[in-house]
PDB file of C-alpha atoms and ligand atoms in Angstrom:
ATOM      1  CA  MET A  28     -22.175  69.170-210.535  1.00 74.00           C
ATOM      2  CA  ALA A  29     -25.322  70.852-209.252  1.00 93.00           C
ATOM      3  CA  ALA A  30     -25.735  71.404-205.408  1.00 98.00           C
ATOM      4  CA  THR A  31     -27.961  69.326-203.226  1.00 98.00           C
ATOM      5  CA  ILE A  32     -30.990  71.304-202.085  1.00 98.00           C
ATOM      6  CA  ILE A  33     -31.373  71.434-198.350  1.00 98.00           C
ATOM      7  CA  ASP A  34     -35.135  71.106-197.694  1.00 98.00           C
ATOM      8  CA  GLY A  35     -35.886  73.532-194.860  1.00 98.00           C
ATOM      9  CA  LYS A  36     -39.606  72.960-195.180  1.00 98.00           C
ATOM     10  CA  LYS A  37     -39.210  69.178-194.506  1.00 98.00           C
ATOM     11  CA  ILE A  38     -36.830  69.703-191.557  1.00 99.00           C
ATOM     12  CA  ALA A  39     -39.102  72.401-190.066  1.00 98.00           C
ATOM     13  CA  ASP A  40     -42.145  70.051-190.391  1.00 98.00           C
ATOM     14  CA  ASP A  41     -40.270  67.436-188.431  1.00 98.00           C
ATOM     15  CA  ILE A  42     -39.466  69.939-185.711  1.00 98.00           C
ATOM     16  CA  ARG A  43     -43.130  71.118-185.659  1.00 98.00           C
ATOM     17  CA  GLN A  44     -44.299  67.502-185.179  1.00 98.00           C
ATOM     18  CA  GLU A  45     -41.828  67.107-182.270  1.00 98.00           C
ATOM     19  CA  VAL A  46     -43.132  70.313-180.685  1.00 98.00           C
ATOM     20  CA  ARG A  47     -46.762  69.238-181.212  1.00 98.00           C
ATOM     21  CA  ARG A  48     -46.033  65.944-179.451  1.00 98.00           C
ATOM     22  CA  GLU A  49     -44.265  67.542-176.512  1.00 98.00           C
ATOM     23  CA  THR A  50     -47.086  70.135-176.196  1.00 98.00           C
ATOM     24  CA  ASP A  51     -49.540  67.381-175.797  1.00 98.00           C
ATOM     25  CA  GLU A  52     -47.349  65.779-173.155  1.00 98.00           C
ATOM     26  CA  LEU A  53     -47.045  69.065-171.319  1.00 98.00           C
ATOM     27  CA  LYS A  54     -50.879  69.524-171.338  1.00 98.00           C
ATOM     28  CA  ALA A  55     -51.470  66.025-170.188  1.00 98.00           C
ATOM     29  CA  SER A  56     -48.863  66.074-167.284  1.00 98.00           C
ATOM     30  CA  SER A  57     -49.310  69.629-166.010  1.00 98.00           C
ATOM     31  CA  GLY A  58     -52.376  71.142-167.663  1.00 98.00           C
ATOM     32  CA  ILE A  59     -50.158  73.961-169.080  1.00 98.00           C
ATOM     33  CA  LEU A  60     -51.102  75.273-172.523  1.00 98.00           C
ATOM     34  CA  PRO A  61     -48.202  77.255-174.125  1.00 98.00           C
ATOM     35  CA  GLY A  62     -49.325  80.815-174.948  1.00 99.00           C
ATOM     36  CA  LEU A  63     -47.785  83.293-177.352  1.00 99.00           C
ATOM     37  CA  ALA A  64     -48.629  87.028-177.757  1.00 99.00           C
ATOM     38  CA  PHE A  65     -47.759  88.819-181.008  1.00 98.00           C
ATOM     39  CA  ILE A  66     -47.455  92.576-181.233  1.00 99.00           C
ATOM     40  CA  LEU A  67     -47.580  94.096-184.612  1.00 98.00           C
ATOM     41  CA  VAL A  68     -47.111  97.843-185.013  1.00 98.00           C
ATOM     42  CA  GLY A  69     -48.022  99.418-188.377  1.00 98.00           C
ATOM     43  CA  GLU A  70     -48.905  98.080-191.829  1.00 97.00           C
ATOM     44  CA  ASP A  71     -45.732  96.663-193.311  1.00 97.00           C
ATOM     45  CA  PRO A  72     -47.011  93.873-195.636  1.00 96.00           C
ATOM     46  CA  ALA A  73     -44.035  91.580-194.992  1.00 96.00           C
ATOM     47  CA  SER A  74     -44.432  91.892-191.229  1.00 98.00           C
ATOM     48  CA  GLN A  75     -48.194  91.208-191.487  1.00 98.00           C
ATOM     49  CA  ALA A  76     -47.511  88.128-193.518  1.00 97.00           C
ATOM     50  CA  TYR A  77     -44.862  86.838-190.992  1.00 98.00           C
ATOM     51  CA  VAL A  78     -47.173  87.370-187.982  1.00 98.00           C
ATOM     52  CA  ARG A  79     -49.999  85.596-189.904  1.00 98.00           C
ATOM     53  CA  MET A  80     -47.817  82.597-190.545  1.00 98.00           C
ATOM     54  CA  LYS A  81     -46.581  82.454-187.067  1.00 98.00           C
ATOM     55  CA  GLY A  82     -50.155  82.598-185.712  1.00 98.00           C
ATOM     56  CA  LYS A  83     -51.197  79.774-188.018  1.00 98.00           C
ATOM     57  CA  ALA A  84     -48.246  77.704-186.695  1.00 98.00           C
ATOM     58  CA  CYS A  85     -49.479  78.307-183.106  1.00 98.00           C
ATOM     59  CA  GLU A  86     -52.905  76.991-184.034  1.00 98.00           C
ATOM     60  CA  GLU A  87     -51.301  73.797-185.495  1.00 98.00           C
ATOM     61  CA  MET A  88     -49.282  73.309-182.348  1.00 98.00           C
ATOM     62  CA  GLY A  89     -52.351  73.668-180.183  1.00 98.00           C
ATOM     63  CA  PHE A  90     -51.002  76.834-178.502  1.00 98.00           C
ATOM     64  CA  TYR A  91     -53.008  79.710-177.078  1.00 98.00           C
ATOM     65  CA  SER A  92     -52.172  82.839-179.015  1.00 98.00           C
ATOM     66  CA  VAL A  93     -53.235  86.424-179.242  1.00 98.00           C
ATOM     67  CA  THR A  94     -52.217  89.149-181.753  1.00 98.00           C
ATOM     68  CA  GLU A  95     -52.337  92.888-180.954  1.00 98.00           C
ATOM     69  CA  LYS A  96     -52.359  94.959-184.118  1.00 98.00           C
ATOM     70  CA  LEU A  97     -51.534  98.568-183.362  1.00 98.00           C
ATOM     71  CA  PRO A  98     -51.478 101.610-185.650  1.00 98.00           C
ATOM     72  CA  ALA A  99     -48.130 103.064-186.895  1.00 98.00           C
ATOM     73  CA  ASP A 100     -48.489 106.118-184.651  1.00 98.00           C
ATOM     74  CA  THR A 101     -48.663 104.044-181.471  1.00 98.00           C
ATOM     75  CA  THR A 102     -46.577 105.649-178.687  1.00 98.00           C
ATOM     76  CA  GLU A 103     -43.628 103.969-177.023  1.00 98.00           C
ATOM     77  CA  GLU A 104     -45.427 104.358-173.692  1.00 98.00           C
ATOM     78  CA  PHE A 105     -48.551 102.567-174.956  1.00 98.00           C
ATOM     79  CA  LEU A 106     -46.413  99.735-176.268  1.00 98.00           C
ATOM     80  CA  LEU A 107     -44.580  99.492-172.979  1.00 98.00           C
ATOM     81  CA  ARG A 108     -47.801  99.262-171.056  1.00 98.00           C
ATOM     82  CA  LEU A 109     -49.006  96.354-173.344  1.00 99.00           C
ATOM     83  CA  ILE A 110     -45.784  94.556-172.914  1.00 99.00           C
ATOM     84  CA  ARG A 111     -46.013  94.884-169.100  1.00 98.00           C
ATOM     85  CA  ARG A 112     -49.556  93.488-169.362  1.00 98.00           C
ATOM     86  CA  PHE A 113     -48.349  90.376-171.110  1.00 99.00           C
ATOM     87  CA  ASN A 114     -45.406  90.053-168.795  1.00 99.00           C
ATOM     88  CA  MET A 115     -47.957  89.661-165.935  1.00 98.00           C
ATOM     89  CA  ASP A 116     -50.369  87.498-167.820  1.00 98.00           C
ATOM     90  CA  PRO A 117     -50.032  83.748-166.741  1.00 98.00           C
ATOM     91  CA  ARG A 118     -51.576  82.473-169.919  1.00 98.00           C
ATOM     92  CA  ILE A 119     -48.698  84.001-172.009  1.00 99.00           C
ATOM     93  CA  HIS A 120     -45.265  82.298-171.943  1.00 98.00           C
ATOM     94  CA  GLY A 121     -43.887  84.068-174.998  1.00 99.00           C
ATOM     95  CA  ILE A 122     -44.047  87.678-176.262  1.00 99.00           C
ATOM     96  CA  LEU A 123     -43.005  88.527-179.818  1.00 98.00           C
ATOM     97  CA  VAL A 124     -42.728  92.219-180.910  1.00 98.00           C
ATOM     98  CA  GLN A 125     -42.435  92.089-184.700  1.00 98.00           C
ATOM     99  CA  LEU A 126     -39.555  94.092-186.045  1.00 98.00           C
ATOM    100  CA  PRO A 127     -38.915  96.634-187.543  1.00 98.00           C
ATOM    101  CA  LEU A 128     -40.755  99.065-185.348  1.00 98.00           C
ATOM    102  CA  PRO A 129     -41.710 102.573-186.554  1.00 98.00           C
ATOM    103  CA  LYS A 130     -38.755 105.073-186.254  1.00 98.00           C
ATOM    104  CA  HIS A 131     -40.239 107.021-183.281  1.00 98.00           C
ATOM    105  CA  ILE A 132     -40.171 103.908-181.065  1.00 98.00           C
ATOM    106  CA  ARG A 133     -36.876 103.009-179.506  1.00 98.00           C
ATOM    107  CA  GLU A 134     -36.314  99.304-180.292  1.00 98.00           C
ATOM    108  CA  ASP A 135     -33.825  98.743-177.456  1.00 98.00           C
ATOM    109  CA  GLN A 136     -36.351 100.093-174.849  1.00 98.00           C
ATOM    110  CA  ILE A 137     -39.060  97.765-176.127  1.00 98.00           C
ATOM    111  CA  LEU A 138     -36.880  94.712-176.329  1.00 98.00           C
ATOM    112  CA  SER A 139     -35.609  95.209-172.855  1.00 98.00           C
ATOM    113  CA  ALA A 140     -39.121  95.629-171.491  1.00 99.00           C
ATOM    114  CA  VAL A 141     -40.053  92.016-172.356  1.00 99.00           C
ATOM    115  CA  ASP A 142     -39.668  89.697-169.373  1.00 98.00           C
ATOM    116  CA  TYR A 143     -36.522  87.730-170.466  1.00 98.00           C
ATOM    117  CA  ARG A 144     -38.189  84.437-169.472  1.00 98.00           C
ATOM    118  CA  LYS A 145     -40.880  85.208-172.068  1.00 99.00           C
ATOM    119  CA  ASP A 146     -38.416  86.549-174.660  1.00 99.00           C
ATOM    120  CA  VAL A 147     -38.970  83.863-177.343  1.00 98.00           C
ATOM    121  CA  ASP A 148     -37.112  86.011-179.849  1.00 98.00           C
ATOM    122  CA  GLY A 149     -33.951  85.876-177.712  1.00 98.00           C
ATOM    123  CA  PHE A 150     -33.379  89.608-178.208  1.00 98.00           C
ATOM    124  CA  HIS A 151     -33.415  90.700-174.511  1.00 98.00           C
ATOM    125  CA  PRO A 152     -29.921  91.787-173.242  1.00 98.00           C
ATOM    126  CA  VAL A 153     -30.073  89.072-170.603  1.00 98.00           C
ATOM    127  CA  ASN A 154     -30.479  86.387-173.212  1.00 98.00           C
ATOM    128  CA  VAL A 155     -27.945  88.000-175.540  1.00 98.00           C
ATOM    129  CA  GLY A 156     -25.408  87.924-172.654  1.00 98.00           C
ATOM    130  CA  ARG A 157     -26.259  84.408-171.559  1.00 98.00           C
ATOM    131  CA  LEU A 158     -25.731  83.164-175.073  1.00 98.00           C
ATOM    132  CA  VAL A 159     -22.317  84.808-175.370  1.00 98.00           C
ATOM    133  CA  VAL A 160     -21.142  83.262-172.075  1.00 98.00           C
ATOM    134  CA  GLY A 161     -22.692  79.895-172.900  1.00 97.00           C
ATOM    135  CA  GLN A 162     -25.497  79.743-170.372  1.00 98.00           C
ATOM    136  CA  ASP A 163     -28.846  78.094-171.283  1.00 98.00           C
ATOM    137  CA  CYS A 164     -31.243  80.708-172.635  1.00 98.00           C
ATOM    138  CA  LEU A 165     -33.899  81.461-175.186  1.00 98.00           C
ATOM    139  CA  LYS A 166     -31.972  81.860-178.520  1.00 98.00           C
ATOM    140  CA  PRO A 167     -32.895  83.945-181.491  1.00 99.00           C
ATOM    141  CA  CYS A 168     -35.155  81.771-183.815  1.00 98.00           C
ATOM    142  CA  THR A 169     -33.385  82.254-187.175  1.00 98.00           C
ATOM    143  CA  PRO A 170     -29.849  81.572-185.911  1.00 99.00           C
ATOM    144  CA  ALA A 171     -31.088  78.603-183.888  1.00 99.00           C
ATOM    145  CA  GLY A 172     -32.914  77.424-186.965  1.00 99.00           C
ATOM    146  CA  ILE A 173     -29.774  77.589-189.085  1.00 99.00           C
ATOM    147  CA  GLN A 174     -27.939  75.391-186.536  1.00 99.00           C
ATOM    148  CA  GLU A 175     -30.685  72.836-186.587  1.00 98.00           C
ATOM    149  CA  LEU A 176     -30.813  73.001-190.419  1.00 98.00           C
ATOM    150  CA  LEU A 177     -27.089  72.288-190.665  1.00 99.00           C
ATOM    151  CA  VAL A 178     -27.072  69.511-188.160  1.00 98.00           C
ATOM    152  CA  ARG A 179     -30.163  67.689-189.390  1.00 98.00           C
ATOM    153  CA  SER A 180     -29.092  67.905-193.043  1.00 98.00           C
ATOM    154  CA  GLY A 181     -25.832  66.218-192.131  1.00 98.00           C
ATOM    155  CA  HIS A 182     -23.557  69.284-192.149  1.00 98.00           C
ATOM    156  CA  ASP A 183     -22.293  69.408-188.637  1.00 98.00           C
ATOM    157  CA  PRO A 184     -20.406  72.718-188.258  1.00 98.00           C
ATOM    158  CA  SER A 185     -17.860  71.327-185.832  1.00 98.00           C
ATOM    159  CA  GLY A 186     -14.344  72.064-186.928  1.00 98.00           C
ATOM    160  CA  LYS A 187     -15.598  73.877-190.062  1.00 98.00           C
ATOM    161  CA  HIS A 188     -14.864  77.481-191.196  1.00 99.00           C
ATOM    162  CA  VAL A 189     -18.227  79.279-191.086  1.00 99.00           C
ATOM    163  CA  VAL A 190     -18.318  82.639-192.808  1.00 99.00           C
ATOM    164  CA  VAL A 191     -21.283  84.820-192.013  1.00 99.00           C
ATOM    165  CA  VAL A 192     -22.015  87.825-194.195  1.00 98.00           C
ATOM    166  CA  GLY A 193     -23.947  90.461-192.154  1.00 98.00           C
ATOM    167  CA  ARG A 194     -23.573  91.602-188.506  1.00 98.00           C
ATOM    168  CA  SER A 195     -27.204  92.233-187.491  1.00 98.00           C
ATOM    169  CA  ASN A 196     -28.438  91.583-183.868  1.00 98.00           C
ATOM    170  CA  ILE A 197     -31.161  89.333-185.360  1.00 98.00           C
ATOM    171  CA  VAL A 198     -28.946  86.984-187.433  1.00 98.00           C
ATOM    172  CA  GLY A 199     -25.241  87.713-187.950  1.00 98.00           C
ATOM    173  CA  LYS A 200     -24.124  88.265-184.298  1.00 98.00           C
ATOM    174  CA  PRO A 201     -26.292  85.546-182.686  1.00 98.00           C
ATOM    175  CA  VAL A 202     -25.528  82.885-185.358  1.00 99.00           C
ATOM    176  CA  MET A 203     -21.783  83.542-184.689  1.00 99.00           C
ATOM    177  CA  ASN A 204     -22.297  83.052-180.892  1.00 98.00           C
ATOM    178  CA  ILE A 205     -24.326  79.899-181.360  1.00 98.00           C
ATOM    179  CA  LEU A 206     -21.870  78.227-183.819  1.00 98.00           C
ATOM    180  CA  LEU A 207     -18.898  79.316-181.753  1.00 98.00           C
ATOM    181  CA  GLN A 208     -19.993  77.383-178.595  1.00 98.00           C
ATOM    182  CA  LYS A 209     -17.714  74.561-177.523  1.00 97.00           C
ATOM    183  CA  GLN A 210     -20.758  72.204-177.841  1.00 97.00           C
ATOM    184  CA  LYS A 211     -22.257  69.506-179.954  1.00 97.00           C
ATOM    185  CA  GLY A 212     -23.636  70.863-183.197  1.00 98.00           C
ATOM    186  CA  ALA A 213     -21.421  73.924-182.865  1.00 98.00           C
ATOM    187  CA  ASN A 214     -17.710  74.223-182.322  1.00 98.00           C
ATOM    188  CA  ALA A 215     -17.025  76.055-185.624  1.00 99.00           C
ATOM    189  CA  VAL A 216     -14.380  78.577-186.499  1.00 99.00           C
ATOM    190  CA  VAL A 217     -16.490  81.718-187.325  1.00 99.00           C
ATOM    191  CA  THR A 218     -15.673  84.818-189.358  1.00 98.00           C
ATOM    192  CA  ILE A 219     -18.059  87.631-189.804  1.00 98.00           C
ATOM    193  CA  ALA A 220     -17.767  89.691-192.988  1.00 98.00           C
ATOM    194  CA  HIS A 221     -19.758  92.927-193.410  1.00 98.00           C
ATOM    195  CA  THR A 222     -20.085  96.141-195.321  1.00 97.00           C
ATOM    196  CA  GLY A 223     -16.971  97.622-193.652  1.00 97.00           C
ATOM    197  CA  ALA A 224     -14.750  95.231-195.787  1.00 98.00           C
ATOM    198  CA  PRO A 225     -13.891  96.588-199.212  1.00 98.00           C
ATOM    199  CA  ASP A 226     -14.142  93.176-200.788  1.00 98.00           C
ATOM    200  CA  ILE A 227     -16.123  90.525-198.890  1.00 98.00           C
ATOM    201  CA  SER A 228     -15.310  87.868-201.524  1.00 98.00           C
ATOM    202  CA  ILE A 229     -11.831  87.443-199.922  1.00 98.00           C
ATOM    203  CA  PHE A 230     -13.730  86.009-196.882  1.00 98.00           C
ATOM    204  CA  THR A 231     -16.667  84.218-198.565  1.00 99.00           C
ATOM    205  CA  ARG A 232     -14.348  82.139-200.768  1.00 98.00           C
ATOM    206  CA  GLN A 233     -12.740  80.652-197.639  1.00 98.00           C
ATOM    207  CA  ALA A 234     -15.966  79.334-196.196  1.00 99.00           C
ATOM    208  CA  ASP A 235     -16.843  75.708-195.771  1.00 99.00           C
ATOM    209  CA  ILE A 236     -20.242  76.943-194.638  1.00 99.00           C
ATOM    210  CA  LEU A 237     -21.386  80.388-195.954  1.00 99.00           C
ATOM    211  CA  ILE A 238     -24.245  82.123-194.230  1.00 99.00           C
ATOM    212  CA  ALA A 239     -25.669  85.074-196.210  1.00 99.00           C
ATOM    213  CA  ALA A 240     -27.633  87.494-194.030  1.00 98.00           C
ATOM    214  CA  ILE A 241     -27.281  90.783-195.847  1.00 98.00           C
ATOM    215  CA  GLY A 242     -30.742  91.748-197.006  1.00 97.00           C
ATOM    216  CA  LYS A 243     -29.639  92.395-200.576  1.00 98.00           C
ATOM    217  CA  PRO A 244     -31.192  90.303-203.424  1.00 98.00           C
ATOM    218  CA  GLY A 245     -28.709  88.086-205.172  1.00 98.00           C
ATOM    219  CA  ALA A 246     -25.651  89.750-203.539  1.00 98.00           C
ATOM    220  CA  ILE A 247     -23.654  86.526-203.196  1.00 98.00           C
ATOM    221  CA  THR A 248     -22.767  84.993-206.604  1.00 98.00           C
ATOM    222  CA  GLY A 249     -21.162  81.725-207.649  1.00 98.00           C
ATOM    223  CA  ALA A 250     -17.772  83.362-208.139  1.00 98.00           C
ATOM    224  CA  MET A 251     -17.745  84.225-204.367  1.00 98.00           C
ATOM    225  CA  ILE A 252     -18.253  80.637-203.309  1.00 98.00           C
ATOM    226  CA  ARG A 253     -15.728  77.948-202.678  1.00 98.00           C
ATOM    227  CA  THR A 254     -16.328  74.754-204.668  1.00 98.00           C
ATOM    228  CA  GLY A 255     -18.419  72.279-202.602  1.00 98.00           C
ATOM    229  CA  ALA A 256     -19.294  74.757-199.839  1.00 99.00           C
ATOM    230  CA  VAL A 257     -22.611  74.661-197.914  1.00 99.00           C
ATOM    231  CA  VAL A 258     -24.600  77.787-198.603  1.00 99.00           C
ATOM    232  CA  ILE A 259     -27.265  79.026-196.224  1.00 99.00           C
ATOM    233  CA  ASP A 260     -29.333  81.826-197.651  1.00 98.00           C
ATOM    234  CA  VAL A 261     -31.114  83.838-194.938  1.00 98.00           C
ATOM    235  CA  GLY A 262     -32.389  86.551-197.233  1.00 98.00           C
ATOM    236  CA  ILE A 263     -36.157  87.009-197.910  1.00 97.00           C
ATOM    237  CA  ASN A 264     -36.336  89.911-200.435  1.00 97.00           C
ATOM    238  CA  ARG A 265     -39.426  90.964-202.316  1.00 95.00           C
ATOM    239  CA  VAL A 266     -38.583  91.861-205.910  1.00 96.00           C
ATOM    240  CA  ASP A 267     -41.117  93.184-208.471  1.00 96.00           C
ATOM    241  CA  ASP A 268     -42.323  90.572-210.863  1.00 97.00           C
ATOM    242  CA  PRO A 269     -45.204  91.621-213.099  1.00 97.00           C
ATOM    243  CA  THR A 270     -45.811  87.990-214.090  1.00 97.00           C
ATOM    244  CA  ALA A 271     -46.491  86.879-210.454  1.00 96.00           C
ATOM    245  CA  LYS A 272     -50.091  87.091-209.257  1.00 94.00           C
ATOM    246  CA  ASN A 273     -49.298  89.409-206.368  1.00 93.00           C
ATOM    247  CA  GLY A 274     -46.799  91.447-208.419  1.00 96.00           C
ATOM    248  CA  TYR A 275     -43.650  90.287-206.558  1.00 96.00           C
ATOM    249  CA  ARG A 276     -41.586  87.182-205.916  1.00 96.00           C
ATOM    250  CA  LEU A 277     -39.228  86.162-203.076  1.00 96.00           C
ATOM    251  CA  VAL A 278     -35.514  85.936-203.665  1.00 97.00           C
ATOM    252  CA  GLY A 279     -32.659  85.291-201.311  1.00 98.00           C
ATOM    253  CA  ASP A 280     -29.387  87.090-200.760  1.00 98.00           C
ATOM    254  CA  VAL A 281     -27.690  84.439-202.869  1.00 98.00           C
ATOM    255  CA  ASP A 282     -27.865  84.327-206.654  1.00 98.00           C
ATOM    256  CA  PHE A 283     -29.249  80.774-206.740  1.00 98.00           C
ATOM    257  CA  VAL A 284     -28.529  79.987-210.375  1.00 98.00           C
ATOM    258  CA  SER A 285     -24.793  80.796-210.280  1.00 98.00           C
ATOM    259  CA  ALA A 286     -24.297  79.561-206.681  1.00 98.00           C
ATOM    260  CA  SER A 287     -25.878  76.126-207.235  1.00 98.00           C
ATOM    261  CA  THR A 288     -23.365  75.257-209.773  1.00 98.00           C
ATOM    262  CA  VAL A 289     -20.500  75.802-207.370  1.00 98.00           C
ATOM    263  CA  ALA A 290     -21.869  74.951-203.934  1.00 98.00           C
ATOM    264  CA  GLY A 291     -22.112  71.337-202.586  1.00 98.00           C
ATOM    265  CA  ALA A 292     -25.395  72.134-200.823  1.00 99.00           C
ATOM    266  CA  ILE A 293     -27.702  75.098-200.797  1.00 98.00           C
ATOM    267  CA  THR A 294     -30.928  76.306-199.186  1.00 98.00           C
ATOM    268  CA  PRO A 295     -33.614  77.566-201.412  1.00 98.00           C
ATOM    269  CA  VAL A 296     -35.739  80.747-201.025  1.00 98.00           C
ATOM    270  CA  PRO A 297     -38.545  80.130-200.096  1.00 97.00           C
ATOM    271  CA  GLY A 298     -38.361  76.842-198.407  1.00 98.00           C
ATOM    272  CA  GLY A 299     -35.069  77.052-196.691  1.00 98.00           C
ATOM    273  CA  VAL A 300     -34.332  79.098-193.521  1.00 98.00           C
ATOM    274  CA  GLY A 301     -37.747  80.829-193.448  1.00 98.00           C
ATOM    275  CA  PRO A 302     -39.732  77.802-192.244  1.00 98.00           C
ATOM    276  CA  MET A 303     -37.016  77.011-189.700  1.00 98.00           C
ATOM    277  CA  THR A 304     -37.531  80.454-188.030  1.00 98.00           C
ATOM    278  CA  ILE A 305     -41.144  79.571-187.436  1.00 98.00           C
ATOM    279  CA  ALA A 306     -40.408  76.076-186.149  1.00 98.00           C
ATOM    280  CA  LEU A 307     -37.891  77.357-183.672  1.00 98.00           C
ATOM    281  CA  LEU A 308     -40.263  80.027-182.472  1.00 99.00           C
ATOM    282  CA  MET A 309     -42.747  77.211-181.628  1.00 99.00           C
ATOM    283  CA  LYS A 310     -39.927  75.330-179.936  1.00 98.00           C
ATOM    284  CA  ASN A 311     -38.868  78.350-177.872  1.00 99.00           C
ATOM    285  CA  THR A 312     -42.495  79.005-176.799  1.00 99.00           C
ATOM    286  CA  LEU A 313     -42.827  75.377-175.702  1.00 98.00           C
ATOM    287  CA  ARG A 314     -39.567  75.711-173.753  1.00 98.00           C
ATOM    288  CA  ALA A 315     -40.689  78.908-172.132  1.00 98.00           C
ATOM    289  CA  ALA A 316     -43.955  77.245-171.099  1.00 98.00           C
ATOM    290  CA  GLN A 317     -42.031  74.244-169.686  1.00 98.00           C
ATOM    291  CA  GLY A 318     -40.277  76.708-167.421  1.00 98.00           C
ATOM    292  CA  THR A 319     -37.051  74.877-167.050  1.00 96.00           C
ATOM    293  CA  ILE A 320     -34.543  77.265-168.564  1.00 98.00           C
ATOM    294  CA  TYR A 321     -34.009  79.864-165.772  1.00 98.00           C
ATOM    295  CA  LEU A 322     -34.216  77.751-162.697  1.00 93.00           C
TER     296      LEU A 322
HETATM  297  N1  LIG B   3     -38.183  90.739-188.068  1.00 72.26           N
HETATM  298  C1  LIG B   3     -37.355  90.025-188.905  1.00 72.26           C
HETATM  299  N2  LIG B   3     -37.017  88.894-188.273  1.00 72.26           N
HETATM  300  C2  LIG B   3     -37.563  88.905-187.032  1.00 72.26           C
HETATM  301  C3  LIG B   3     -37.536  88.002-185.881  1.00 72.26           C
HETATM  302  O1  LIG B   3     -36.956  86.998-185.929  1.00 72.26           O
HETATM  303  N3  LIG B   3     -38.367  88.361-184.895  1.00 72.26           N
HETATM  304  C4  LIG B   3     -39.025  89.536-184.845  1.00 72.26           C
HETATM  305  N4  LIG B   3     -39.737  89.775-183.746  1.00 72.26           N
HETATM  306  N5  LIG B   3     -39.015  90.411-185.805  1.00 72.26           N
HETATM  307  C5  LIG B   3     -38.355  90.084-186.931  1.00 72.26           C
END
């Protein structure tokens, strides 16, 4: 039987409406307008597209937003000064430095320079640590979006075996820490499989919920999935397609055709996890503006 499609676009739209409503309430009750600053270094087309989409979402929420586009040869010192300026700016509640950064800039120095109370990406070591020990914090948008997607689509991870493929700081490690919490909407048994394993299919076949965050188009095939499993595809890969009008199309890390004959439910690409990331960024910015996390 074909898998149910989990509609990330619809669930993300629901969250955006909730954020929009709460933003209006915050404005009415305290006069605070949530503000988000984007910093984009270089010309990577995918990064440019993401920042554009996030900026449009801010407009829709009624947020204040600014985008600083910097050339690829920007120095680390210049970037640090810009971050410090946004740290001090009372109109700005969230700062997002789009990754990846050019090789000559040290990512860890940059991410640590953002005021952790404005770290809407949840990448600052203070937020990483607070997440691990279960303290309230700003959580990375894609992992938090995956949790919302599971819960709101009726696939509560509690008591389930979640297998994550990929150990990145942006998705793999934080999604493990979120789903591991002894809390509602989490409480899962979590395994991380990664490139260090000679055969990841030994692990993926045991998953009740399989989260693919590898960055390789079609790497997870139907043969690697347990019958009836919930499959969350985090990959957004551009592959050449001469028949497409822009010359490429987007595919996930999961081979959708073979996977959807085995899985019980599956997220599409596009229209699965991608829209959730943006919705959770809006939610994080609102929460930062509300100012109640780090009291
Ligand atoms: N690049 C890929 N994913 C992300 C993300 O969630 N945040 C930022 N800032 N950059 C990214």
